Coordinates of C-alpha atoms in Angstrom, one line a residue:
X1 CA -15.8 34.7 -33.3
X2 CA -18.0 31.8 -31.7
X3 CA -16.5 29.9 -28.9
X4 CA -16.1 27.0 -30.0
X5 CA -13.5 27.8 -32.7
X6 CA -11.6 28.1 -29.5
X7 CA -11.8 24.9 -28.8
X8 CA -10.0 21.5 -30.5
X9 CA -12.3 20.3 -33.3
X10 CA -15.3 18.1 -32.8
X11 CA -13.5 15.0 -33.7
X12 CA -11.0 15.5 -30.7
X13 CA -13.9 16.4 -28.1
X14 CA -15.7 13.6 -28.9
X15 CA -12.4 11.1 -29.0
X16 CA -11.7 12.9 -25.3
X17 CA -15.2 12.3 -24.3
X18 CA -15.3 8.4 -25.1
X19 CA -12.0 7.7 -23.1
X20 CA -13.5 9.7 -20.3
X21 CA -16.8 8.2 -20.0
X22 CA -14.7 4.8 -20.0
X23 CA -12.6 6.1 -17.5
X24 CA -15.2 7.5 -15.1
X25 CA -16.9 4.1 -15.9
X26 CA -13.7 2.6 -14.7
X27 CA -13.5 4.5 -11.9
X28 CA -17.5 4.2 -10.5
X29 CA -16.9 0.2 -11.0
X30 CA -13.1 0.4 -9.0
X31 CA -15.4 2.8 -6.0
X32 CA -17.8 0.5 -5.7
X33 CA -15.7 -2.8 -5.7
X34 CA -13.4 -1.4 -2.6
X35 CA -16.7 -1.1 -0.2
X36 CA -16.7 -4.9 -1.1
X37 CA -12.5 -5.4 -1.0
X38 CA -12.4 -3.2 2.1
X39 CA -14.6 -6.1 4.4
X40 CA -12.5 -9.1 2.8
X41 CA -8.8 -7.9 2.9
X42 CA -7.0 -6.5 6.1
X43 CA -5.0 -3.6 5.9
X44 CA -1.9 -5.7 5.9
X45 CA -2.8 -7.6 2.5
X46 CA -3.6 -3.9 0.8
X47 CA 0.2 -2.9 2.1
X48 CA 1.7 -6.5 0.3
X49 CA -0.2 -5.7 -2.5
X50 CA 0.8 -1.7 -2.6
X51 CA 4.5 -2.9 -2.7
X52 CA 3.8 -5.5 -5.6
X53 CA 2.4 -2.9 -8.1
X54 CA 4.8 0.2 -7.1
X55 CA 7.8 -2.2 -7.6
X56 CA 6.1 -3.5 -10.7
X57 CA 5.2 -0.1 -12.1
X58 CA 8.9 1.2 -11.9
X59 CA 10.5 -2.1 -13.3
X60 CA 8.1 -1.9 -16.2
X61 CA 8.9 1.5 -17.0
X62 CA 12.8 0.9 -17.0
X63 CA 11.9 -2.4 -19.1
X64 CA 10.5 -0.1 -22.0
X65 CA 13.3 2.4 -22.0
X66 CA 10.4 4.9 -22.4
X67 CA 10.9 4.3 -26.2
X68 CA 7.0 3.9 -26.5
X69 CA 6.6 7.5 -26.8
X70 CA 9.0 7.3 -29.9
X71 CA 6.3 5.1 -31.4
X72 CA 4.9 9.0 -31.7
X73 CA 7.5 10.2 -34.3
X74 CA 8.4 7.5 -36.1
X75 CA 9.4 7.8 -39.5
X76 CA 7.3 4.8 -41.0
X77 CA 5.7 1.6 -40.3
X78 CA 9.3 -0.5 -40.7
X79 CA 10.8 1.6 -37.9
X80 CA 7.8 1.3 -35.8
X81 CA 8.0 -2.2 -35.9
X82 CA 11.6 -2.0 -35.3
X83 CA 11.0 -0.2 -32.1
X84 CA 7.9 -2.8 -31.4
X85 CA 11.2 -5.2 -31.4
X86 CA 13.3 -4.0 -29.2
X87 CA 11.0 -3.6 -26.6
X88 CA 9.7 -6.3 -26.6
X89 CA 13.0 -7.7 -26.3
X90 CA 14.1 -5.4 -23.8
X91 CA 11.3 -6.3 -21.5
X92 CA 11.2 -9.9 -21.7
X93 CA 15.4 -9.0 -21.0
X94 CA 14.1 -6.5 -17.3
X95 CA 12.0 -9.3 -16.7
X96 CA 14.7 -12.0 -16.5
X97 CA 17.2 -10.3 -14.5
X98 CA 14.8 -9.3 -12.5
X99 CA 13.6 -12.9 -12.0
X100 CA 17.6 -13.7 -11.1
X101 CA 17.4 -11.2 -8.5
X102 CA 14.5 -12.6 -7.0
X103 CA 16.5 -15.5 -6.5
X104 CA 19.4 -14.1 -4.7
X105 CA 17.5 -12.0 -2.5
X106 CA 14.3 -13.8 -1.9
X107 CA 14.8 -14.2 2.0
X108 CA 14.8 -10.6 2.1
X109 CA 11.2 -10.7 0.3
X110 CA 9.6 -13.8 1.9
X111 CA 7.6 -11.3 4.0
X112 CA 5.4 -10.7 1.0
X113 CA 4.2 -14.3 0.4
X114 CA 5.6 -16.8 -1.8
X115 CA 3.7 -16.6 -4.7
X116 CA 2.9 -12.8 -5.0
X117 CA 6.7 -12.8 -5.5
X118 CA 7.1 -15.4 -7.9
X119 CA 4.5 -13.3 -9.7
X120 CA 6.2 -10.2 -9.9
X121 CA 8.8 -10.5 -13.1
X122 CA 5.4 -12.0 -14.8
X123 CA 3.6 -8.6 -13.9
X124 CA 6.5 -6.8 -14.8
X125 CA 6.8 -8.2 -18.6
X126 CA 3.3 -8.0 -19.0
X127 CA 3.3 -4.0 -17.2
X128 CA 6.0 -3.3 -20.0
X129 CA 4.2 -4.8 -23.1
X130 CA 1.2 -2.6 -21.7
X131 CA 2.9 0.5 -21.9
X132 CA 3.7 0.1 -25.4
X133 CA 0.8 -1.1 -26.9
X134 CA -1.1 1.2 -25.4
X135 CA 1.0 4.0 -26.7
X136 CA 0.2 2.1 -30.5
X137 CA -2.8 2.2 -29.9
X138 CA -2.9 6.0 -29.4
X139 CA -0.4 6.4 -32.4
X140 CA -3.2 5.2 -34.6
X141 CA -5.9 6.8 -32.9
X142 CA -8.0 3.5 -31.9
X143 CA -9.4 5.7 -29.1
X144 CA -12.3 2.8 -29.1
X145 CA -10.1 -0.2 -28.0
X146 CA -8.7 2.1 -25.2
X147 CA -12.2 2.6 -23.4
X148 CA -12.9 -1.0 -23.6
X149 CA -9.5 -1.7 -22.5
X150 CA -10.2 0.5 -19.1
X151 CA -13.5 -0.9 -18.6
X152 CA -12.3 -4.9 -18.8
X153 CA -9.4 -4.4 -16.6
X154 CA -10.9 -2.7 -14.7
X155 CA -14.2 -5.5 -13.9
X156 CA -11.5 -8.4 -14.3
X157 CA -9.1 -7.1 -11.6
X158 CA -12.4 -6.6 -9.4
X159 CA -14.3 -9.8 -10.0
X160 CA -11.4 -11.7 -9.7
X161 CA -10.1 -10.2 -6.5
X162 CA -13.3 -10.7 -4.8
X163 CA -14.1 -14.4 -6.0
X164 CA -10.3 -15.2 -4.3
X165 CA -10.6 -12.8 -1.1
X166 CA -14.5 -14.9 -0.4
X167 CA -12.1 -17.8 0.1
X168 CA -8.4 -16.4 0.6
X169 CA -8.3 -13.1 2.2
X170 CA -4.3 -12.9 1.5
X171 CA -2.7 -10.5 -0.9
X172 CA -2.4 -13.3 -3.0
X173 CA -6.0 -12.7 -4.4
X174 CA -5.7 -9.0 -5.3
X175 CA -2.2 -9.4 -7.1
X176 CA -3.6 -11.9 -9.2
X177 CA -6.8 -9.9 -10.2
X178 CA -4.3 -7.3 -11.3
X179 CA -1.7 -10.0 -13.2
X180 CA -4.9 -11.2 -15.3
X181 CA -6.5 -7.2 -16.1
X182 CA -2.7 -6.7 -17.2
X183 CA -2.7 -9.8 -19.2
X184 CA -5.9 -9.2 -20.4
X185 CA -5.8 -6.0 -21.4
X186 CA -2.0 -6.9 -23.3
X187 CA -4.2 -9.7 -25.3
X188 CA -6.5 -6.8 -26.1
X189 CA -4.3 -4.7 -27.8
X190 CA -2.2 -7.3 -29.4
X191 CA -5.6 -9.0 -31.1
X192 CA -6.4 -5.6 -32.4
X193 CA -2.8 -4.3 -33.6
X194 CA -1.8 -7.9 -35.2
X195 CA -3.4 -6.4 -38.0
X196 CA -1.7 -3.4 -38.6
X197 CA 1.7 -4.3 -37.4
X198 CA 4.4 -7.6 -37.1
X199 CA 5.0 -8.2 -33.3
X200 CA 8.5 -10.0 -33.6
X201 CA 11.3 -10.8 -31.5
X202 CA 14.0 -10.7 -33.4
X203 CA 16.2 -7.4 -34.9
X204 CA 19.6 -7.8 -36.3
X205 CA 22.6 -5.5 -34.2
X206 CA 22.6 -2.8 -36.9
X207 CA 18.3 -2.2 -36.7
X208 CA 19.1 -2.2 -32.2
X209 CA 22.3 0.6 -33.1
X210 CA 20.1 2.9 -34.8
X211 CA 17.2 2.6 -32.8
X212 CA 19.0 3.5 -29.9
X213 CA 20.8 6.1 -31.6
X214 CA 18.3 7.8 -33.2
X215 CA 15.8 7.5 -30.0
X216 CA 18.7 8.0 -27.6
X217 CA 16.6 11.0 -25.7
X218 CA 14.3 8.6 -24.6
X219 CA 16.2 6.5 -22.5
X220 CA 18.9 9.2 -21.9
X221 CA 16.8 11.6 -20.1
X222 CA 12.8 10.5 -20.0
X223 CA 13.3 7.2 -18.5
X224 CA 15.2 8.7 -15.4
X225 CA 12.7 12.1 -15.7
X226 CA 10.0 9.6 -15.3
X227 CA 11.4 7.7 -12.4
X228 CA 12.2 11.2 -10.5
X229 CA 9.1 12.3 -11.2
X230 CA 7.6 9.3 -9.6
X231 CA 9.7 9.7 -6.4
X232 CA 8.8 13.3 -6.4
X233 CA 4.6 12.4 -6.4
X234 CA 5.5 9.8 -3.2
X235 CA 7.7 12.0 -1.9
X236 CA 5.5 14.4 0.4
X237 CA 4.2 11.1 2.0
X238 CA 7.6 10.0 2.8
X239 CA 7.9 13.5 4.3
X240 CA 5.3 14.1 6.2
X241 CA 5.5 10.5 7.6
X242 CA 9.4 11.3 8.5
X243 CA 8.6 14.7 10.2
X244 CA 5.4 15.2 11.3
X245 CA 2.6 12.0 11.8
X246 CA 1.2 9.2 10.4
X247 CA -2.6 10.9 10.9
X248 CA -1.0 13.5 8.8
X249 CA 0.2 11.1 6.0
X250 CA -3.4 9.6 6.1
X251 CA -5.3 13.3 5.8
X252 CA -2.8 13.9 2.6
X253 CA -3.2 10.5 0.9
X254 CA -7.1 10.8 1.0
X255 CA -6.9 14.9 -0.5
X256 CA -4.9 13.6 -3.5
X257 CA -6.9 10.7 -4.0
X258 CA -9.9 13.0 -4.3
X259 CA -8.2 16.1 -6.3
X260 CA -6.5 13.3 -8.6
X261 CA -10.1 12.1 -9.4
X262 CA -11.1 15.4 -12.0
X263 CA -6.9 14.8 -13.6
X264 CA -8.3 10.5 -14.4
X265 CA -11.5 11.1 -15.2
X266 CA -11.4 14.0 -17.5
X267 CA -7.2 15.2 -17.8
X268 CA -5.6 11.8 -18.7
X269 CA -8.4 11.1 -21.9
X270 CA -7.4 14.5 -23.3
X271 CA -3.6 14.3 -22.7
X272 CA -4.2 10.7 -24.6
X273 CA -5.8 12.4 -27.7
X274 CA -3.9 15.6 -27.8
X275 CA -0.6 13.7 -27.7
X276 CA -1.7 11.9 -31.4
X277 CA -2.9 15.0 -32.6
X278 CA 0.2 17.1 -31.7
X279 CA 2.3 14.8 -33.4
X280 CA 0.6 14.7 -36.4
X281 CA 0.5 18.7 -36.6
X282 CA 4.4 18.7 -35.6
X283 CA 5.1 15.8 -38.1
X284 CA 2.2 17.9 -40.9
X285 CA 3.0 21.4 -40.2
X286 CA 6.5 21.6 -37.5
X287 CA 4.1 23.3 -35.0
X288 CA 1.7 22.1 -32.8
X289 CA 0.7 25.7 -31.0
X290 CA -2.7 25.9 -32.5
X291 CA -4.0 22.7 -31.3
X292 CA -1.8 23.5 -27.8
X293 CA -3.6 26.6 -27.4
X294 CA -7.0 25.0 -28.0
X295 CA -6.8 22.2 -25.9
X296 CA -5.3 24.5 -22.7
X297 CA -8.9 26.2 -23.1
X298 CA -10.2 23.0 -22.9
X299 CA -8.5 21.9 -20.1
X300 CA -9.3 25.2 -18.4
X301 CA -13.3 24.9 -19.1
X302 CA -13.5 21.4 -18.0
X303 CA -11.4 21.5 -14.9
X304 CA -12.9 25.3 -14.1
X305 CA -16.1 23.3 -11.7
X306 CA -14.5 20.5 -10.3
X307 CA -11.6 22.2 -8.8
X308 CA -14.5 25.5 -8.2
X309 CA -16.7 22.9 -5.8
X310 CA -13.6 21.0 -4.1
X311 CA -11.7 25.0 -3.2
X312 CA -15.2 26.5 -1.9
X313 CA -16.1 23.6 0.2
X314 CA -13.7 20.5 0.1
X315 CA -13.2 21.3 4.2
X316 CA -16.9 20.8 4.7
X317 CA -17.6 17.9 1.8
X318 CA -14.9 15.4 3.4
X319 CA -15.9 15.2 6.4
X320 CA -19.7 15.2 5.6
X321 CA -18.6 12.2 3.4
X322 CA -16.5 10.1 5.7
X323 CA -16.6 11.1 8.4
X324 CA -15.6 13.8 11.1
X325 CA -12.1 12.2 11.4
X326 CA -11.1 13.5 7.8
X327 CA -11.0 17.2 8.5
X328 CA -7.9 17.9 8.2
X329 CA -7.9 16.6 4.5
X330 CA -10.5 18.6 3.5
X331 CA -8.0 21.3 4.8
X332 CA -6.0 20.1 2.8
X333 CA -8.1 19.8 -0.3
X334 CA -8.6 23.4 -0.4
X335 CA -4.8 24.2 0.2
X336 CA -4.0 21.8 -2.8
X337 CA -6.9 22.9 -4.9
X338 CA -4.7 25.2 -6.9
X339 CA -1.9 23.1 -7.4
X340 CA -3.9 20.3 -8.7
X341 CA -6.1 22.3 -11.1
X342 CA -2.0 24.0 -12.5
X343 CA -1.6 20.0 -12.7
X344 CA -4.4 19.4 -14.3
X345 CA -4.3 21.8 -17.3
X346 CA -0.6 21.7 -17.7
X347 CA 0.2 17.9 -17.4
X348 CA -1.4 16.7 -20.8
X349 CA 0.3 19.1 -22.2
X350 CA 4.2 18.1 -21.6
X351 CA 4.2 15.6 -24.0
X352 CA 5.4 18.2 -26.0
X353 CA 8.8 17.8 -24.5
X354 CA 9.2 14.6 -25.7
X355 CA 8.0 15.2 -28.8
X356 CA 9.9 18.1 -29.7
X357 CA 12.8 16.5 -28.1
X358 CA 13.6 18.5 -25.3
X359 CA 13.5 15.6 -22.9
X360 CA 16.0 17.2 -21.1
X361 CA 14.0 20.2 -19.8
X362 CA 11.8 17.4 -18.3
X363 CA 14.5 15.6 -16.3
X364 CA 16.4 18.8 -15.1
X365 CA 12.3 20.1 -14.1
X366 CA 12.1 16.9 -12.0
X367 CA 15.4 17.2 -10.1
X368 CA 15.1 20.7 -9.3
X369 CA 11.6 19.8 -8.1
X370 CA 12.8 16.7 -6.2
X371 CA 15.5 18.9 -4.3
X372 CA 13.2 22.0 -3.3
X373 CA 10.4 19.4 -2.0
X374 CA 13.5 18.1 0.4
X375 CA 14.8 21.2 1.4
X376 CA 10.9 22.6 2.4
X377 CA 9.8 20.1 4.0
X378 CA 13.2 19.5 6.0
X379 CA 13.2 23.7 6.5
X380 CA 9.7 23.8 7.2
X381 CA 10.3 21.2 9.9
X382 CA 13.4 22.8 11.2
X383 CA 11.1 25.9 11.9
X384 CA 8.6 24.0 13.5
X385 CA 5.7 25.3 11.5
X386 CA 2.4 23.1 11.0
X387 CA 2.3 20.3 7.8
X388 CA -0.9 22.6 7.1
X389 CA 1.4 25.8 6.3
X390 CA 4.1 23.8 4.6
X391 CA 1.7 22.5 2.4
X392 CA 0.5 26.0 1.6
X393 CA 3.9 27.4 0.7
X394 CA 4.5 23.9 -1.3
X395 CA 1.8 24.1 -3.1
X396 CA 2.5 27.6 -4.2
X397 CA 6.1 26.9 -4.9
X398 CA 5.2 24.0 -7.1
X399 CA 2.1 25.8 -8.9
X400 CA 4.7 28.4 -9.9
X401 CA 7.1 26.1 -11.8
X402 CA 3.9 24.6 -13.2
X403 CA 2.9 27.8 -14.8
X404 CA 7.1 28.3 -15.8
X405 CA 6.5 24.5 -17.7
X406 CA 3.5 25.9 -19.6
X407 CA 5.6 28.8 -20.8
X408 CA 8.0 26.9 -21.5
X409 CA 6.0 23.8 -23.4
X410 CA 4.3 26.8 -25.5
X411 CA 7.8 27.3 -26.7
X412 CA 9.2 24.5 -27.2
X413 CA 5.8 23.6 -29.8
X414 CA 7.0 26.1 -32.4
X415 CA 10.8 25.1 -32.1
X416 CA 11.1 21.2 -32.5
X417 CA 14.5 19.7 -32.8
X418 CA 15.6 17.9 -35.5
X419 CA 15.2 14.2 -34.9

C-alpha cells in the first residue's frame, strides 16, 4: 500500500497548504511588525490593548451563540440563510446591550482611554459577523478568500498601527488597526458571499423558534464549552501569577507563544479544511472515520519535526534567541513539548463533537479540565514544589485526557446523533 493513500486526498493537502502558507505569511508579517510596535508603544498601551481584544473576543463569541458551526449541517440554503439571520441579529442585539453597559459603568473603564472604549461594542459587532462568515466561507470551501483574508488583516492592522503610534503612541493606535483588519476582513467575506447567499436582517418568530430549537446544542453547551475553554488556556497564567512570580508568568507566556507557533501555522489550516470535509462525509456517508483517520496521520507527520527540534533543544534555542534571561522558558518549552504536539494533532479534530452533536462531551471536558488545573496548581503550591515540576505533572495530566478526547472523537465519528 503506498503512503500516501494514508493520507487525506490531494485536493485537501493542497487546500491545507494554501491556508498555511497564508498563515505563516501572516505570521512572518505580524514578527516583523512588533520589532517596529515594540519601540513605539510602552508596555502600558500593549496591556490597554490586551484587555480590549480579550473582552472583545468573549463578547463576540456569546454574540454568535456559536450557531456558526451549525452553518456546517445545515439542511439547505433557506436554513442557512435563516441562521445568517439570526446572527446577525443576535450580534448587532450583544453589541447594543453591551454599548448600554458601557454607559453605566464607564467610570469604572475610563482607565482604558476614552475612545478605545467607545470602540469596543463596534469591535465586538464586527468580531461576531467575523466569526460567521468565516465559518461560510469554510462551508463552501472558498479556502482562497480565507488566505487573502489572513494576509490583509493582517498588513492592515500592522500598517495602520504603526502610521498612528509615529504620531500617538497610546493604545488608541493599535485598537484601531485591529477595528479596521476586522472590518476589513467582514467586507471581504461579505463581497464574496453576497453572491451565494441573502444577508438580511429580518426573520419572522416562527423561522427564530426553530432555529433555536433545532440548533439548541450550540448555544446550550458549545457557547459555555467555548468560554470555559478559554478561561482554562489563561488560566495557568492566572496561577502561576497568584502562587509563584511574575518572572515565572513571563517564562510561560513566551513557551506557549513559541509551541502555539507549529498549532497556527500548520494545525489551524487543516482543522479549517477537515471540518468541511467531515461534514460532507457525515452528511454523504453518516461517518466521517476514514477522512478522521487520515488526517490524524497528517497531523502526526507534520507536527512530528517541529515539536522533535523544540523537545531536543528548546532549553538551548531560547535563550540563544533572546537572550540568557529566557531560560527558564526554554525549560519550559521542553516540559510542554508533549502536551502541545497531543494539542496539536488532536484539536482539529474535535469539531467532530459538534458535528455529531455531542456538544456536551465538550463542555463537561472543559469543566473537569478547569477544576483539576485549580486543584494542581493550588496542591502543587500547598506542597511547595517548583512551577517547573507542576508544569511537568500538568502537562502530563492534561496530555492524558487529550489522548481520552481522541478516543473518544474516533467514536463519536461513526455514531452521529440525529439532528
Amino acid at each position: 500500500m503506498k503512503i500516501l493513500s494514508w493520507l487525506p486526498d490531494k485536493k485537501f493537502i493542497k487546500q491545507s497548504f494554501v491556508l498555511s502558507s497564508a498563515t505563516l505569511l501572516a505570521q512572518v508579517v505580524s514578527f516583523l511588525g512588533s520589532l517596529i510596535l515594540f519601540r513605539l508603544y510602552a508596555p502600558a498601551e500593549y496591556g490597554k490593548f490586551g484587555i480590549f481584544v480579550t473582552v472583545s473576543s468573549l463578547v463576540s463569541l456569546v454574540g454568535t451563540g456559536q450557531l456558526q458551526h451549525a452553518v456546517f449541517i445545515s439542511e439547505n440554503k433557506k436554513q442557512t440563510e435563516q441562521l445568517l439571520s439570526v446572527m446577525m441579529l443576535l450580534s448587532l442585539v450583544i453589541s447594543i446591550v453591551f454599548a448600554l453597559l458601557l454607559v453605566i459603568f464607564y467610570r469604572q473603564l475610563e482607565g482604558l482611554g476614552t475612545w478605545v472604549i467607545l470602540f469596543l461594542p463596534l469591535s465586538i459587532l464586527a468580531g461576531g459577523y467575523f466569526f460567521f462568515l468565516s465559518a461560510l466561507a469554510v462551508s463552501t470551501k472558498t479556502f482562497d478568500l480565507l488566505s487573502y483574508q489572513k494576509i490583509y488583516s493582517a498588513i492592515i492592522s500592522l500598517v495602520i498601527s504603526i502610521a498612528i503610534g509615529i504620531w500617538y503612541k497610546d493604545a488608541l493606535g493599535l485598537v484601531v488597526g485591529f477595528l479596521i483588519s476586522q472590518l476589513v476582513s467582514v467586507l471581504i467575506f461579505y463581497y464574496k458571499l453576497k453572491k451565494l447567499f441573502r444577508f438580511e436582517f429580518l426573520i419572522n418568530t416562527k423561522d427564530l423558534v426553530q432555529i433555536f430549537t433545532r440548533f439548541k446544542n450550540f448555544p446550550l453547551f458549545t457557547l459555555p464549552s467555548e468560554l470555559v475553554n478559554t478561561l482554562v488556556n489563561q488560566l495557568p497564567l492566572i496561577l502561576l501569577g497568584r502562587y509563584y512570580s511574575l518572572d515565572a508568568v513571563g517564562h510561560y507566556k513566551m513557551a506557549v507563544t513559541i509551541l502555539n507557533l507549529p498549532i497556527g501555522a500548520l494545525a489551524v489550516p487543516v482543522s479549517t479544511v477537515f471540518k468541511q470535509q467531515a461534514a460532507a462525509a457525515l452528511a454523504a456517508f453518516s461517518t466521517c472515520r476514514e477522512i478522521y483517520l487520515k488526517t490524524t496521520r497528517m497531523l502526526l507527520l507534520s507536527g512530528s519535526l517541529p515539536f522533535l527540534v523544540l523537545g531536543l533543544f528548546g532549553s538551548s534555542l531560547l535563550p540563544l534567541i533572546f537572550g540568557a534571561d529566557w531560560q527558564s522558558a526554554g525549560k519550559m518549552v521542553q516540559i510542554l513539548v508533549g502536551l502541545y504536539f497531543a494539542r496539536f494533532v488532536v484539536s482539529p479534530l474535535t469539531s467532530v463533537t459538534q458535528l455529531t452533536g455531542h456538544q456536551q462531551f465538550a463542555l463537561w471536558f472543559n469543566v473537569v479540565l478547569l477544576i483539576l488545573t485549580l486543584v494542581l496548581f493550588y496542591g502543587g503550591h500547598q506542597m511547595g514544589v517548583s512551577y517547573l515540576q507542576l508544569l511537568s505533572v500538568y502537562a502530563l495530566l492534561y496530555g492524558s485526557l487529550y489522548i481520552f478526547t481522541y478516543t473518544m472523537c474516533l467514536k463519536f465519528c461513526s455514531h452521529a446523533e440525529q439532528h
